[in-house]
Short mmCIF file of C-alpha atoms and ligand atoms in Angstrom, two decimals:
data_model
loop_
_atom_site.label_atom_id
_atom_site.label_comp_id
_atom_site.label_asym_id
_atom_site.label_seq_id
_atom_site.Cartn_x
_atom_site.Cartn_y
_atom_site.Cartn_z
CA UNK A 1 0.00 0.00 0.00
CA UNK A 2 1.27 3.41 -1.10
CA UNK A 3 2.41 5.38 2.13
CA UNK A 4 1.21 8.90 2.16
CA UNK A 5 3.53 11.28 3.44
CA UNK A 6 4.17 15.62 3.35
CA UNK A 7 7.77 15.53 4.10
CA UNK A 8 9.01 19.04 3.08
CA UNK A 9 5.97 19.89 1.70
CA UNK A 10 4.13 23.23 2.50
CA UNK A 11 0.08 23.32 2.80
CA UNK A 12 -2.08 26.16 3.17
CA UNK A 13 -5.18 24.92 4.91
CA UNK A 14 -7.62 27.74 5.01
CA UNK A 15 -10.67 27.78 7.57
CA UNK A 16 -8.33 25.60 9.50
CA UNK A 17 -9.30 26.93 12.83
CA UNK A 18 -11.81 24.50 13.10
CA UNK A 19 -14.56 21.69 11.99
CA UNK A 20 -13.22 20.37 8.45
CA UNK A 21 -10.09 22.92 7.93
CA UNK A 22 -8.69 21.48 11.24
CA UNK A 23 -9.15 17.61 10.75
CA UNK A 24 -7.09 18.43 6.95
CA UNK A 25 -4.17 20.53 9.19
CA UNK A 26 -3.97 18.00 11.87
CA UNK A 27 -3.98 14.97 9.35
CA UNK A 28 -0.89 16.87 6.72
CA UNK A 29 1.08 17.66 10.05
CA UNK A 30 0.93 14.22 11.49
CA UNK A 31 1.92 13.27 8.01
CA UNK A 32 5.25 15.48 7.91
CA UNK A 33 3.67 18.62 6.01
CA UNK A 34 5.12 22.66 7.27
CA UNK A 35 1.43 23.63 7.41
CA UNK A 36 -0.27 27.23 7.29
CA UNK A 37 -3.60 26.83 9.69
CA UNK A 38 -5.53 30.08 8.21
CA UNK A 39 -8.75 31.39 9.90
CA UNK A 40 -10.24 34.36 10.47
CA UNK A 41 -11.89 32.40 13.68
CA UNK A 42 -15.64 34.53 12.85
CA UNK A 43 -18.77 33.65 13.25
CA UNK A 44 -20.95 31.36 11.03
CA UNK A 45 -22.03 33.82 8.98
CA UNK A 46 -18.77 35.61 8.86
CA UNK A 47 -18.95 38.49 11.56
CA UNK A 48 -16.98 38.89 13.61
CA UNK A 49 -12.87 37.09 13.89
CA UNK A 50 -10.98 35.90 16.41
CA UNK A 51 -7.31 35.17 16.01
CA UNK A 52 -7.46 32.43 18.67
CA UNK A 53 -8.99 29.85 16.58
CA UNK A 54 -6.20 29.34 14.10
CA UNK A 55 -3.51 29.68 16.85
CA UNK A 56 -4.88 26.84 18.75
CA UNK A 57 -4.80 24.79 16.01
CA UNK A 58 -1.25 25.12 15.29
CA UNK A 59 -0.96 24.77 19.43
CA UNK A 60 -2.22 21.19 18.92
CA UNK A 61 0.18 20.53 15.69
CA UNK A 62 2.95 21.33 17.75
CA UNK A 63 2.12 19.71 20.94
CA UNK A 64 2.39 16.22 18.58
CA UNK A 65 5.64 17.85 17.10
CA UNK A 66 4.27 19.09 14.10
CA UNK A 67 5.31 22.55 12.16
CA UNK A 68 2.64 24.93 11.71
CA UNK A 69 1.84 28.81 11.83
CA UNK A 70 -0.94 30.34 12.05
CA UNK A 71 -3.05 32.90 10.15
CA UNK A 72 -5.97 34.76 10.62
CA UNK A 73 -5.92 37.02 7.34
CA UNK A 74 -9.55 36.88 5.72
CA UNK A 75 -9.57 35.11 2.53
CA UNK A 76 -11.54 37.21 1.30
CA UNK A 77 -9.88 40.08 -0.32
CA UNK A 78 -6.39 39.91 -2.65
CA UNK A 79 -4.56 41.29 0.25
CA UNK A 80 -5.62 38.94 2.57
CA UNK A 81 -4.79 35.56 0.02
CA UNK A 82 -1.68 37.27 -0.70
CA UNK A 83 -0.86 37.41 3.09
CA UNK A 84 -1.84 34.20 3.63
CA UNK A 85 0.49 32.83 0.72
CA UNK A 86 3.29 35.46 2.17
CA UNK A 87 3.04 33.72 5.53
CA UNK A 88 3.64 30.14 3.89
CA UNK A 89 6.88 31.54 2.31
CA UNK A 90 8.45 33.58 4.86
CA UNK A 91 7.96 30.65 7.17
CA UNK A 92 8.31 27.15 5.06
CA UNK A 93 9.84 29.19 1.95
CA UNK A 94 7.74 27.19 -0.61
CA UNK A 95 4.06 26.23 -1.13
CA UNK A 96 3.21 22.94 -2.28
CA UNK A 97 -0.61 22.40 -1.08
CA UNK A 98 -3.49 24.70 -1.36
CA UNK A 99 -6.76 23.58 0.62
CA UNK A 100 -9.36 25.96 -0.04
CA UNK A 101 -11.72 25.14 3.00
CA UNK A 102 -12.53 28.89 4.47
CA UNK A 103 -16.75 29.44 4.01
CA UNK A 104 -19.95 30.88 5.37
CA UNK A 105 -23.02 30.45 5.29
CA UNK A 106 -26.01 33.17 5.01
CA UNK A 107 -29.02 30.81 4.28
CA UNK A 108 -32.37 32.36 2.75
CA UNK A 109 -34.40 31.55 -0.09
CA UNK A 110 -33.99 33.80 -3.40
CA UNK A 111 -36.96 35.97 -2.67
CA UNK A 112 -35.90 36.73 0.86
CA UNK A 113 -31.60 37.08 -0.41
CA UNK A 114 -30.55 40.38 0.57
CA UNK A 115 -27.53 41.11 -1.98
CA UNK A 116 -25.24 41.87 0.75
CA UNK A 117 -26.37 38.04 1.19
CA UNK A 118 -24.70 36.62 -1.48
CA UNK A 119 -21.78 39.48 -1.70
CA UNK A 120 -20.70 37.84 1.48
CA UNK A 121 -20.91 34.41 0.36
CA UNK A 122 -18.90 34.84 -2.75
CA UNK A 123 -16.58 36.74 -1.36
CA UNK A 124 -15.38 34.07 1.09
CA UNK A 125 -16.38 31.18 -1.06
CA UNK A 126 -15.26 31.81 -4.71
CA UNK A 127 -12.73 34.91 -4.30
CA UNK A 128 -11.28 33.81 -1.08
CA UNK A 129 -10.20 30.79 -3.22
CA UNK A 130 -9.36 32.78 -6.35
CA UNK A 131 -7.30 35.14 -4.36
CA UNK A 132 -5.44 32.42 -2.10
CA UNK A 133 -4.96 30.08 -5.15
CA UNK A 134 -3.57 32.48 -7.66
CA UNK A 135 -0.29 33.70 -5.70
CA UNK A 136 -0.56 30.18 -4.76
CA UNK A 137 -0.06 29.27 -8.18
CA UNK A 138 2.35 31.30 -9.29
CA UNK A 139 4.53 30.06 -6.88
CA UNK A 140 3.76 26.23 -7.49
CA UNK A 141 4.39 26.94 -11.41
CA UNK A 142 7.95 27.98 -10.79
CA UNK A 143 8.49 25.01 -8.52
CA UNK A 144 6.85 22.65 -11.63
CA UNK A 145 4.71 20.86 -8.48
CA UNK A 146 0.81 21.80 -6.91
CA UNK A 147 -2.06 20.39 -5.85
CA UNK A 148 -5.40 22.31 -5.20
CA UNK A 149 -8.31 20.78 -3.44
CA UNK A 150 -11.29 23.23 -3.43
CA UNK A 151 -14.53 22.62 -1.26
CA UNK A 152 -17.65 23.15 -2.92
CA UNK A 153 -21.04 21.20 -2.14
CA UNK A 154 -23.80 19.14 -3.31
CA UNK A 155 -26.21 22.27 -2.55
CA UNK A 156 -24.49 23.22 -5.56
CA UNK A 157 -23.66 20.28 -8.00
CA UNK A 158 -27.44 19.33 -7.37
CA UNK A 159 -29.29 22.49 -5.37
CA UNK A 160 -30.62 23.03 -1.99
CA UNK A 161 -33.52 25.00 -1.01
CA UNK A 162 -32.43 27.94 0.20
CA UNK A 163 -29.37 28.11 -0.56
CA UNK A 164 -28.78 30.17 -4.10
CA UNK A 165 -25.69 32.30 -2.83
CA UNK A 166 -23.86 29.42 -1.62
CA UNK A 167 -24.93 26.79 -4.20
CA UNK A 168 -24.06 29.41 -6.76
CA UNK A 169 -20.69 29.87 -5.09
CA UNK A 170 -19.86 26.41 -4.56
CA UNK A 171 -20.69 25.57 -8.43
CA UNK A 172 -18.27 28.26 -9.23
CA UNK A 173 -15.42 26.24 -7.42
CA UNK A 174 -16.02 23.48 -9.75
CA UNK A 175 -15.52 25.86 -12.80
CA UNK A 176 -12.26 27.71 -10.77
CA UNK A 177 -10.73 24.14 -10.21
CA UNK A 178 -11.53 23.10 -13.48
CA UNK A 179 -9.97 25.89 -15.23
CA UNK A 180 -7.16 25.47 -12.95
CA UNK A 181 -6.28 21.82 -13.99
CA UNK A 182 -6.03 22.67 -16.94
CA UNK A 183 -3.66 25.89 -16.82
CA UNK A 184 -1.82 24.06 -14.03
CA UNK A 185 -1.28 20.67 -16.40
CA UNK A 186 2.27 21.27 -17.45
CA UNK A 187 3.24 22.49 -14.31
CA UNK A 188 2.09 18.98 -12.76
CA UNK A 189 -0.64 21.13 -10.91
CA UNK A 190 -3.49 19.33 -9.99
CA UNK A 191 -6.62 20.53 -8.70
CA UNK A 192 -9.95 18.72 -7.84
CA UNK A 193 -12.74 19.07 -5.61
CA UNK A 194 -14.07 17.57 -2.47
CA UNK A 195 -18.13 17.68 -1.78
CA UNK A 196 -18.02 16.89 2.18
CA UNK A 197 -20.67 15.84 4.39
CA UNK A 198 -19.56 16.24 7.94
CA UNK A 199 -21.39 16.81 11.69
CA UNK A 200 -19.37 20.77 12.05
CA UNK A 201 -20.90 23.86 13.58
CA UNK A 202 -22.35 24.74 9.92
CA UNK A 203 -24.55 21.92 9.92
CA UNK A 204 -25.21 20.54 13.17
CA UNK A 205 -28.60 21.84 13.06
CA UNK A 206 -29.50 20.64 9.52
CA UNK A 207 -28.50 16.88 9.82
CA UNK A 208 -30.77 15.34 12.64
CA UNK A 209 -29.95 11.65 13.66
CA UNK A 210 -27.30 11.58 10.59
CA UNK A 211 -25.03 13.31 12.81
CA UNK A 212 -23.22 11.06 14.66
CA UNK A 213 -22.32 9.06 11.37
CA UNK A 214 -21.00 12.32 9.60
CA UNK A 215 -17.51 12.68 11.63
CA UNK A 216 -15.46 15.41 9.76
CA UNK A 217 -12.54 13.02 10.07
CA UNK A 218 -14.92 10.59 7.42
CA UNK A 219 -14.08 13.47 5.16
CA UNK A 220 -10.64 13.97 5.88
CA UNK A 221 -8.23 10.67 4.51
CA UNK A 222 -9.95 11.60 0.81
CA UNK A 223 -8.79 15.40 1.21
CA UNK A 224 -5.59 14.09 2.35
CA UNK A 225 -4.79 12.07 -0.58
CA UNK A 226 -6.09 14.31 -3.16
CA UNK A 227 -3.37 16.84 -2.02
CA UNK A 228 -0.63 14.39 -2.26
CA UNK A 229 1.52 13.53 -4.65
CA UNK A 230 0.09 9.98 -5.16
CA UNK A 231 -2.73 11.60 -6.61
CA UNK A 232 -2.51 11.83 -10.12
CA UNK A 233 -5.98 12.77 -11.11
CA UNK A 234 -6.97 16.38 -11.75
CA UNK A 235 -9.75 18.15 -12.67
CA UNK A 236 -12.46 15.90 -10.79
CA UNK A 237 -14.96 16.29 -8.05
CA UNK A 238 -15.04 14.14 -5.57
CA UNK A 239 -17.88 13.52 -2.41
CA UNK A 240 -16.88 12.61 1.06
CA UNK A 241 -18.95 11.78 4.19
CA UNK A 242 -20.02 9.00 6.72
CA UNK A 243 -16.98 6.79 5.27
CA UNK A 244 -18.70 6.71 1.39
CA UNK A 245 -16.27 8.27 -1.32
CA UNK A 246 -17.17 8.46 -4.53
CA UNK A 247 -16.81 10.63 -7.96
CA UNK A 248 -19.33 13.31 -9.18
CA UNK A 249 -19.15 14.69 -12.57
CA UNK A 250 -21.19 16.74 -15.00
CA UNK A 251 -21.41 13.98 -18.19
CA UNK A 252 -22.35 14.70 -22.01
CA UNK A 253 -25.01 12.67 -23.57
CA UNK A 254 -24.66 11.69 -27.23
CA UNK A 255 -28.00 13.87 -27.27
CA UNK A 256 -29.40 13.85 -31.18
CA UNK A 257 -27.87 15.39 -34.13
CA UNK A 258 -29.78 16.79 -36.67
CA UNK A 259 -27.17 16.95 -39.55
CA UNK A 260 -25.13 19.34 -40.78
CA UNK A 261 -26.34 23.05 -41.65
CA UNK A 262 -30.64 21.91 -41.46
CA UNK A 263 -31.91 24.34 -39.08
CA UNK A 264 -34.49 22.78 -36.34
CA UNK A 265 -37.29 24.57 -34.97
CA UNK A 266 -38.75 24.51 -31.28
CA UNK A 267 -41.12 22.04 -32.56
CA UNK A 268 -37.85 19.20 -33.72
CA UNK A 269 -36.50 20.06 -30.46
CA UNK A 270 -39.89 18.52 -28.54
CA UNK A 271 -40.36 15.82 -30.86
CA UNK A 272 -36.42 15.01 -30.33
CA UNK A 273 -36.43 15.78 -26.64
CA UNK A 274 -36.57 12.07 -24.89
CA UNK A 275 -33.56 11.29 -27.29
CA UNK A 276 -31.95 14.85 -26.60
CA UNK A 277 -32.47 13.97 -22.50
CA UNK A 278 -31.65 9.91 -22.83
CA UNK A 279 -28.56 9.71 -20.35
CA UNK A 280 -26.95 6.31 -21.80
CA UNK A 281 -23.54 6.30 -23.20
CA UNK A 282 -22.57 9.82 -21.80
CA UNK A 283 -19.08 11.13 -21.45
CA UNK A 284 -17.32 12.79 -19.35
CA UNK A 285 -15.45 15.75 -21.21
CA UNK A 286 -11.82 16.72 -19.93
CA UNK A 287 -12.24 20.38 -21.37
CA UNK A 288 -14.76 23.04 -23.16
CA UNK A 289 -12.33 21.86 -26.15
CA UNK A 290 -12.90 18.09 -25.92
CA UNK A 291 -16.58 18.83 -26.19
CA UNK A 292 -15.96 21.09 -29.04
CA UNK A 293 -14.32 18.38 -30.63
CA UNK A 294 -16.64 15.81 -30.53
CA UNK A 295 -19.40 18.15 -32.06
CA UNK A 296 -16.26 19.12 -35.05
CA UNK A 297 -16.54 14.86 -35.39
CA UNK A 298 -20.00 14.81 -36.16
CA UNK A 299 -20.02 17.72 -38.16
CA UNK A 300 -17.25 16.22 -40.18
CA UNK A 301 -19.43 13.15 -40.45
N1 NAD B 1 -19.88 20.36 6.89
C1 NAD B 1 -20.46 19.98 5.77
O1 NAD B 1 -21.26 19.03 5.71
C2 NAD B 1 -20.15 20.70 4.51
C3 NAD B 1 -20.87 20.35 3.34
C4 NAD B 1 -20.55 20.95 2.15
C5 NAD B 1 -19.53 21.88 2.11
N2 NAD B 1 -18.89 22.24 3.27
C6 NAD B 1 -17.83 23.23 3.15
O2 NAD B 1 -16.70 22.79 3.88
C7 NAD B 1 -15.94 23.91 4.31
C8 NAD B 1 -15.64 23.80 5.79
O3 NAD B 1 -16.85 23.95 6.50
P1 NAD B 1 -17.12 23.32 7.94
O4 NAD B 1 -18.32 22.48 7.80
O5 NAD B 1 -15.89 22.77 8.51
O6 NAD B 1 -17.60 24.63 8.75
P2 NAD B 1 -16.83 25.57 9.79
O7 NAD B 1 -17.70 26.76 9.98
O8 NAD B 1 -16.44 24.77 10.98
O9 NAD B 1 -15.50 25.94 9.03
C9 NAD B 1 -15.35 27.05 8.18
C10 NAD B 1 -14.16 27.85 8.68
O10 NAD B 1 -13.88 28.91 7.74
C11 NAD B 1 -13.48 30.03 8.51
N3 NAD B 1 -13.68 31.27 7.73
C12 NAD B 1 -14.86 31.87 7.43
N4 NAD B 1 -14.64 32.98 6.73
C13 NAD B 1 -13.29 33.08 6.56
C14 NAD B 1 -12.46 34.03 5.90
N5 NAD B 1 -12.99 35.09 5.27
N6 NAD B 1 -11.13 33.83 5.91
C15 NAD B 1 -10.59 32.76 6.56
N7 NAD B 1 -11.33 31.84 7.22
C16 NAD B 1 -12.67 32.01 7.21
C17 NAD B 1 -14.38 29.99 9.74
O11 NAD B 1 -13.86 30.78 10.79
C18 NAD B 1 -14.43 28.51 10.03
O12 NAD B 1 -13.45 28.11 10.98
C19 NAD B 1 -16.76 25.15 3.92
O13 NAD B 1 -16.30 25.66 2.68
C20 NAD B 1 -18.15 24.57 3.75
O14 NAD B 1 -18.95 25.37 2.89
C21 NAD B 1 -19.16 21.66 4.45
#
């Protein structure tokens, strides 16, 4: 069996200060990785901060002879991922790992979302990770060695009631990571994404008697390995929870074709649409341009 270890390896964990974040810094520590425990240590909805929370974290790292430092720049602006990236290389000199964990939630349905709402929710969701990952990157390109795991959620792959801000920011990871595999490719960058299910302060009131088989550490040996090196996929999305582990993906249909250059009207498209919805024999596209391609195929004939 493959050992997995983060000997001189340098992870950025943000959100660490607790519930998933932590489990992820705890596990890459014991495991030999110099690890950045980032948190702003607010509350759930992202008032408030508390430098405390990601200090303690790094308190428990070291108490088990781990190397850590801690954090507590919000994610959430370019400054504050830039700081947070800073603080990996002034301590550690390198980053190898990027974790993108840090989030909030600010619940309501659509016709009750305040935009401040969803402002705050993308802000720490999708920027935070844009800003963290790409000084992140930049770094990681030069060293020709990444990996990115980003956090988003089956409220967005498949939508939750109530939830529009953060299902729309937690789709938008899957597009960041995405885009990121590929950019990152010749670099031997990898990025993917990890769909958790875990008992944490964020959901303890939403899972009922599920809780006590949703331990965030069920979540944690899948994160662990998709930031190592013996990962070798990349631009996949993974979910996690209650010891289940298993891949999500958006697939392409072979759909129906209506030859080359006849124009259909609304009318083909309903008589067409059980084919045009039929699920068997789908694909899984590695890029906007391997779609493209298959459509050049059948245009081709
Ligand atoms: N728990 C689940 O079942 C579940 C499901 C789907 C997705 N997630 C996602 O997993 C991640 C971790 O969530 P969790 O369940 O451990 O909840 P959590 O609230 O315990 O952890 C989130 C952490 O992010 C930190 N944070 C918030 N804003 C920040 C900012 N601007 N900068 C830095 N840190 C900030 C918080 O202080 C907190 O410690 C989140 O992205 C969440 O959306 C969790």
């Amino acid at each position: 069996m493959t050992v997995i270890s983060f000997h001189d390896r340098v992870a950025i964990v943000t959100g660490a200060g607790g519930g998933l974040g932590r489990t992820y810094a705890l596990d890459l520590a014991a495991r030999g990785a110099q690890v950045v425990v980032n948190d702003l240590g607010g509350a759930k909805d992202g008032t408030g901060g508390d430098a405390s929370a990601a200090r303690r974290v790094v308190e428990e790292i070291e108490a088990e002879g781990g190397s850590a430092v801690a954090s507590h720049d919000s994610v959430s602006t370019p400054e504050g991922g830039q700081a947070i990236v800073d603080a990996a290389l002034h301590a550690f000199g390198r980053v190898d790992i990027v974790i993108n964990n840090a989030g909030i939630l600010r619940d309501r349905t659509l016709a009750k979302l305040e935009p401040q709402d969803l402002e705050a929710v993308l802000a720490v969701h999708l920027k935070g990770a844009f800003y963290v990952s790409r000084p992140a990157f930049r770094v990681m390109r030069e060293n020709g060695y990444g990996r990115f795991v980003f956090t988003s959620s089956n409220a967005g792959v498949f939508g939750n009631f109530g939830q529009s801000n953060y299902g729309a920011a937690k789709m938008g990871l899957v597009g960041l990571s995405n885009v990121l595999a590929l950019e990152g490719a010749k670099a031997n960058i990898k990025s993917n994404v990890i769909c958790p299910m875990a008992r944490t302060r964020m959901t303890e009131e939403l899972l009922g008697p599920l809780a006590s088989s949703l331990d965030p550490e069920c979540v944690t040996p899948m994160v662990v390995y998709l930031a190592s090196e013996a990962c070798e996929y990349t631009h996949e999305v993974f979910s996690a929870g209650g010891n289940r582990y298993a891949r999500m993906f958006i697939g392409l249909a072979p759909g129906w074709f209506a030859g080359k250059g006849s124009p259909v009207t609304a009318e083909d498209i309903a008589a067409h649409i059980d084919q045009i919805r039929d699920q068997k024999g789908y694909v899984v596209p590695g890029s906007a341009l391997d779609e493209i391609a298959g459509l050049v195929a059948q245009l081709r004939g």
